[in-house]
CSV table of C-alpha atoms in Angstrom, one decimal:
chain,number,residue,atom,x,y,z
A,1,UNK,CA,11.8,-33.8,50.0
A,2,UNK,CA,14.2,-31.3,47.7
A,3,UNK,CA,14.3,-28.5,48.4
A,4,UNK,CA,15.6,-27.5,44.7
A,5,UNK,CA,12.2,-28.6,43.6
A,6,UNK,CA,10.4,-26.8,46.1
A,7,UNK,CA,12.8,-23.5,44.8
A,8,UNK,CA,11.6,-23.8,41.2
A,9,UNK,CA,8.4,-24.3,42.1
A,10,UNK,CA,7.8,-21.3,43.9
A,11,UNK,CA,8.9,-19.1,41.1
A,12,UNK,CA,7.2,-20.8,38.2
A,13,UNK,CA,3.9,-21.1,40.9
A,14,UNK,CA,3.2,-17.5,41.2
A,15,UNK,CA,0.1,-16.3,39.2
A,16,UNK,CA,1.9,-14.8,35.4
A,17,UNK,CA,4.9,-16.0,36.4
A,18,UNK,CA,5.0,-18.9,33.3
A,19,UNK,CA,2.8,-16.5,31.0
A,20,UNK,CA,5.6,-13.7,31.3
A,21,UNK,CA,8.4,-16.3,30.4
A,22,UNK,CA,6.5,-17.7,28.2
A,23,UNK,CA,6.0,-14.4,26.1
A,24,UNK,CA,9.7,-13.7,26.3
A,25,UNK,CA,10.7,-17.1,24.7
A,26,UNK,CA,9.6,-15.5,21.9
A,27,UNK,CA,12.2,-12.7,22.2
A,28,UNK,CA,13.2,-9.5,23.7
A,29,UNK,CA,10.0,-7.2,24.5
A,30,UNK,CA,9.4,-4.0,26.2
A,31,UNK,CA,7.0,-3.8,29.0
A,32,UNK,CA,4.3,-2.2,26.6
A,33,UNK,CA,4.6,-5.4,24.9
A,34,UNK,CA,4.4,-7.9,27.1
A,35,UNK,CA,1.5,-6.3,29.0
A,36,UNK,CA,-0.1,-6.2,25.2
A,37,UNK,CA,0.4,-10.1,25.5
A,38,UNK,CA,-1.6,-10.9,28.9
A,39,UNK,CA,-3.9,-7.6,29.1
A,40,UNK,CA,-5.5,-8.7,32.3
A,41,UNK,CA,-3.2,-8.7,34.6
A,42,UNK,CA,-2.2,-4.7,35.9
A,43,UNK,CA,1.0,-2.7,35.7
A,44,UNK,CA,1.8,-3.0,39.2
A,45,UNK,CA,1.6,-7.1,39.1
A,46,UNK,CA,3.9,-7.5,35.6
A,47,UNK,CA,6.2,-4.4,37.8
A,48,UNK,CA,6.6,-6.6,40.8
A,49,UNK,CA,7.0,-10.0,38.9
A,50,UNK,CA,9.8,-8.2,36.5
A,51,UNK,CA,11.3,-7.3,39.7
A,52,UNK,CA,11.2,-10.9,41.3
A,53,UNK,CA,12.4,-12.2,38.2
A,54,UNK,CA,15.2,-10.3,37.7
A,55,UNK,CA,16.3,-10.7,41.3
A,56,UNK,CA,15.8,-14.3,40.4
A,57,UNK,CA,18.4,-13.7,37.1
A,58,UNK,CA,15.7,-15.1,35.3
A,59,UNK,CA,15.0,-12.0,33.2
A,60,UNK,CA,17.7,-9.4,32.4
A,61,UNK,CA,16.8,-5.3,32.1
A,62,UNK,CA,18.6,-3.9,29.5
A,63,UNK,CA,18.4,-0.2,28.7
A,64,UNK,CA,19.8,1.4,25.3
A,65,UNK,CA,20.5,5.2,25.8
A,66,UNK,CA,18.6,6.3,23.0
A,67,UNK,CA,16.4,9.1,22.7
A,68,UNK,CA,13.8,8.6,23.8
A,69,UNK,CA,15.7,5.3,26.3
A,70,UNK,CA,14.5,2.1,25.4
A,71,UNK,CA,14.2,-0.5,28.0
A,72,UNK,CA,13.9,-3.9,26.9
A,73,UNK,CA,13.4,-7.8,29.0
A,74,UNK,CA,14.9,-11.0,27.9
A,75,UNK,CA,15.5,-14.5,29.4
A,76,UNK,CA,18.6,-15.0,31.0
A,77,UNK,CA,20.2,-18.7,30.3
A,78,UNK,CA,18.2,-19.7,33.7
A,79,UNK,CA,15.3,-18.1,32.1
A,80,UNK,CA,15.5,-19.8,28.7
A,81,UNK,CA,16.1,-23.3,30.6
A,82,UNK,CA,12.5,-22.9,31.3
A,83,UNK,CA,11.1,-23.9,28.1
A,84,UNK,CA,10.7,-27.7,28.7
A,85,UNK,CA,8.9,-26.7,31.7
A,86,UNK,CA,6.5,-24.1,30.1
A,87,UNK,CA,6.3,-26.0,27.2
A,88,UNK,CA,5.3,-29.7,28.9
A,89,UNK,CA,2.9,-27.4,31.2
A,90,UNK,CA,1.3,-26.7,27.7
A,91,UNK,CA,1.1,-29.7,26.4
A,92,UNK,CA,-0.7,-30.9,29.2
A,93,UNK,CA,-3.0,-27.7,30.0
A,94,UNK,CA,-4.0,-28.6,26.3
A,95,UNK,CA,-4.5,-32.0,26.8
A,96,UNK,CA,-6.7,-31.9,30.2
A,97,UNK,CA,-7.9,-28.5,30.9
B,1,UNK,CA,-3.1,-15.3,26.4
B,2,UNK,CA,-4.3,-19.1,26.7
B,3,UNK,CA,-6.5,-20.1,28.8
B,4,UNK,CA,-5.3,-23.6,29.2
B,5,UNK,CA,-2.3,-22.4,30.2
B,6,UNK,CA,-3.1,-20.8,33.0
B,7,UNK,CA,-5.7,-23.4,34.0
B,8,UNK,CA,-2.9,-25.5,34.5
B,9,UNK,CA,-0.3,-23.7,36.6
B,10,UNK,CA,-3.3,-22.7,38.7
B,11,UNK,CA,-3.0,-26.0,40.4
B,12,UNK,CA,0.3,-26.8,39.7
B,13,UNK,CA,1.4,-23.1,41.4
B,14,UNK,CA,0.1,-24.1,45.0
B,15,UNK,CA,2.2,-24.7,47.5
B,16,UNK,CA,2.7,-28.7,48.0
B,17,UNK,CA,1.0,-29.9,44.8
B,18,UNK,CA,3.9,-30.6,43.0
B,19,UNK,CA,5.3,-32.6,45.8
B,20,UNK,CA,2.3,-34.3,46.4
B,21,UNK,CA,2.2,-35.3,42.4
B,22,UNK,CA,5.8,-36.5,43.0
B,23,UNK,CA,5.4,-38.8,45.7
B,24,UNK,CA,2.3,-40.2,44.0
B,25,UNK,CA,4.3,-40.7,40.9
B,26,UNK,CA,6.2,-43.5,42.8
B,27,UNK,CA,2.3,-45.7,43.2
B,28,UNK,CA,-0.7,-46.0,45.4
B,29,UNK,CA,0.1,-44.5,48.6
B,30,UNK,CA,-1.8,-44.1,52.1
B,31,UNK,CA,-1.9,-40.7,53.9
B,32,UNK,CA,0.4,-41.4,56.2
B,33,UNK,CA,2.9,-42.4,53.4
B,34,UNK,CA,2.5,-39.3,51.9
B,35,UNK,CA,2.5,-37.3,54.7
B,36,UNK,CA,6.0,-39.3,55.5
B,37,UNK,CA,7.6,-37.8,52.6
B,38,UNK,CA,6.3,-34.0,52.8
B,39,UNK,CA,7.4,-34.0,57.1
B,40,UNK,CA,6.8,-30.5,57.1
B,41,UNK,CA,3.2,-30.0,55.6
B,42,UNK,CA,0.3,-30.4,58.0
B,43,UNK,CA,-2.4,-32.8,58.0
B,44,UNK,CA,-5.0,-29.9,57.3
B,45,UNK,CA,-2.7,-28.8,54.1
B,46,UNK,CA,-1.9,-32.4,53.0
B,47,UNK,CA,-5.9,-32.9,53.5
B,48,UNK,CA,-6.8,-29.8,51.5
B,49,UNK,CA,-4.7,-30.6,48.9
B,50,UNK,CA,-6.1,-34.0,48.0
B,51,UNK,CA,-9.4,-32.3,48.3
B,52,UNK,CA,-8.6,-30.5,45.6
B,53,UNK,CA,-6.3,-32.7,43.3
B,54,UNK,CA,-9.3,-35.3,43.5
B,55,UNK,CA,-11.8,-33.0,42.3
B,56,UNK,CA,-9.5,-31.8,39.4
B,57,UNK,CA,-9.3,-35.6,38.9
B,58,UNK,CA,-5.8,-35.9,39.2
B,59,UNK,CA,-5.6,-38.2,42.0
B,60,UNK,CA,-8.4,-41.0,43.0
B,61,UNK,CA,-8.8,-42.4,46.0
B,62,UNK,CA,-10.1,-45.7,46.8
B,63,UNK,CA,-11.6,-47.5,49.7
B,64,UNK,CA,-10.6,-51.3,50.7
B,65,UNK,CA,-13.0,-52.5,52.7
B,66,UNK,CA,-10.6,-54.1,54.7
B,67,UNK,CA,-10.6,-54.5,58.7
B,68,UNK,CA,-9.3,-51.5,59.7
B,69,UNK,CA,-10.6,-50.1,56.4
B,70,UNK,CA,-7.3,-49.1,54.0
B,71,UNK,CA,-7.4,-45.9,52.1
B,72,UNK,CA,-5.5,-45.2,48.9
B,73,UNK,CA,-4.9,-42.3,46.9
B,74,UNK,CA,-3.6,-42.9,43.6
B,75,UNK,CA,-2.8,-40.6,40.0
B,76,UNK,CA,-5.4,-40.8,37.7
B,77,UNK,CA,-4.5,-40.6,34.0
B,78,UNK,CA,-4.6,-36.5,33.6
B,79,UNK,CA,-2.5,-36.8,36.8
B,80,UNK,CA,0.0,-39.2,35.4
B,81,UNK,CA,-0.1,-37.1,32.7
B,82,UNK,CA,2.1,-34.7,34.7
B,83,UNK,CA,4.9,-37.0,34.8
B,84,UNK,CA,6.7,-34.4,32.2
B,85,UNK,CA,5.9,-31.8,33.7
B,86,UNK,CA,7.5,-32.6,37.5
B,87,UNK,CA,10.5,-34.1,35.6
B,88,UNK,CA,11.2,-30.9,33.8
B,89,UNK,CA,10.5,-28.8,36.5
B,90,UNK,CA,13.0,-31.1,38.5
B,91,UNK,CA,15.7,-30.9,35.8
B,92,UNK,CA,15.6,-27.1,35.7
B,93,UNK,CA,15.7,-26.7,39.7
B,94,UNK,CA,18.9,-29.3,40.0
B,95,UNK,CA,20.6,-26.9,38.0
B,96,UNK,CA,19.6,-23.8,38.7
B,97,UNK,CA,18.3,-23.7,42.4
């Protein structure tokens, strides 16, 4: 089988994975606000999957040196070439769940 | 954040799924045909797996009464309905992964 499907699918198939992209197509957010967006899942979990998906260049960590510094997330181009994925998941999580 | 959402990458995010969906998107196929084309998933997973995709009701599996007796498993139309979904996620990994 391919192994570049097998790759993209073990990103997108860990648990927030897609809801954390799918709040930053919206936009650059700071962790506060993303954890705002999906409040069930625990500071550790969105720290970890931040970390995976910046070591995946998925997400890019920007930090402006203001006072006090604000850190802020957005999709990389990889990242943002998720939408037809997160969006088609949609459609059919709408459709059938 | 949506529920649907998440219902959907639940069982999308497992390991094999996707590759399983694939396979079955080319027609009816019989265990061992699957199995074929996913060489390094065992028969416990591969069995699991359609465990589970039939009771979501994404694949059906139908019994020939044939001598020997021929199994099939086959998408159902909330599993064909995932068509988009693989392609996308296909797309993204061929240029990304």
């Amino acid at each position: 089988m391919c192994p570049k499907y097998e790759c993209a699918t073990e990103m997108l198939g860990k648990k927030w994975t897609g809801l954390i992209i799918r709040v930053l197509l919206g936009g650059p957010k700071r962790f506060k606000e993303i954890k705002e967006q999906i409040p069930e899942m625990s500071d550790k979990m969105l720290t970890d999957r931040m970390k995976e998906l910046e070591h995946a260049d998925i997400i890019k960590r920007s930090v402006y040196p203001e006072m006090p510094v604000r850190i802020e997330y957005e999709l990389t181009e990889k990242g943002r070439g998720l939408e037809p994925v997160i969006r088609s998941i949609q459609d059919w999580g709408e459709h059938w769940c």
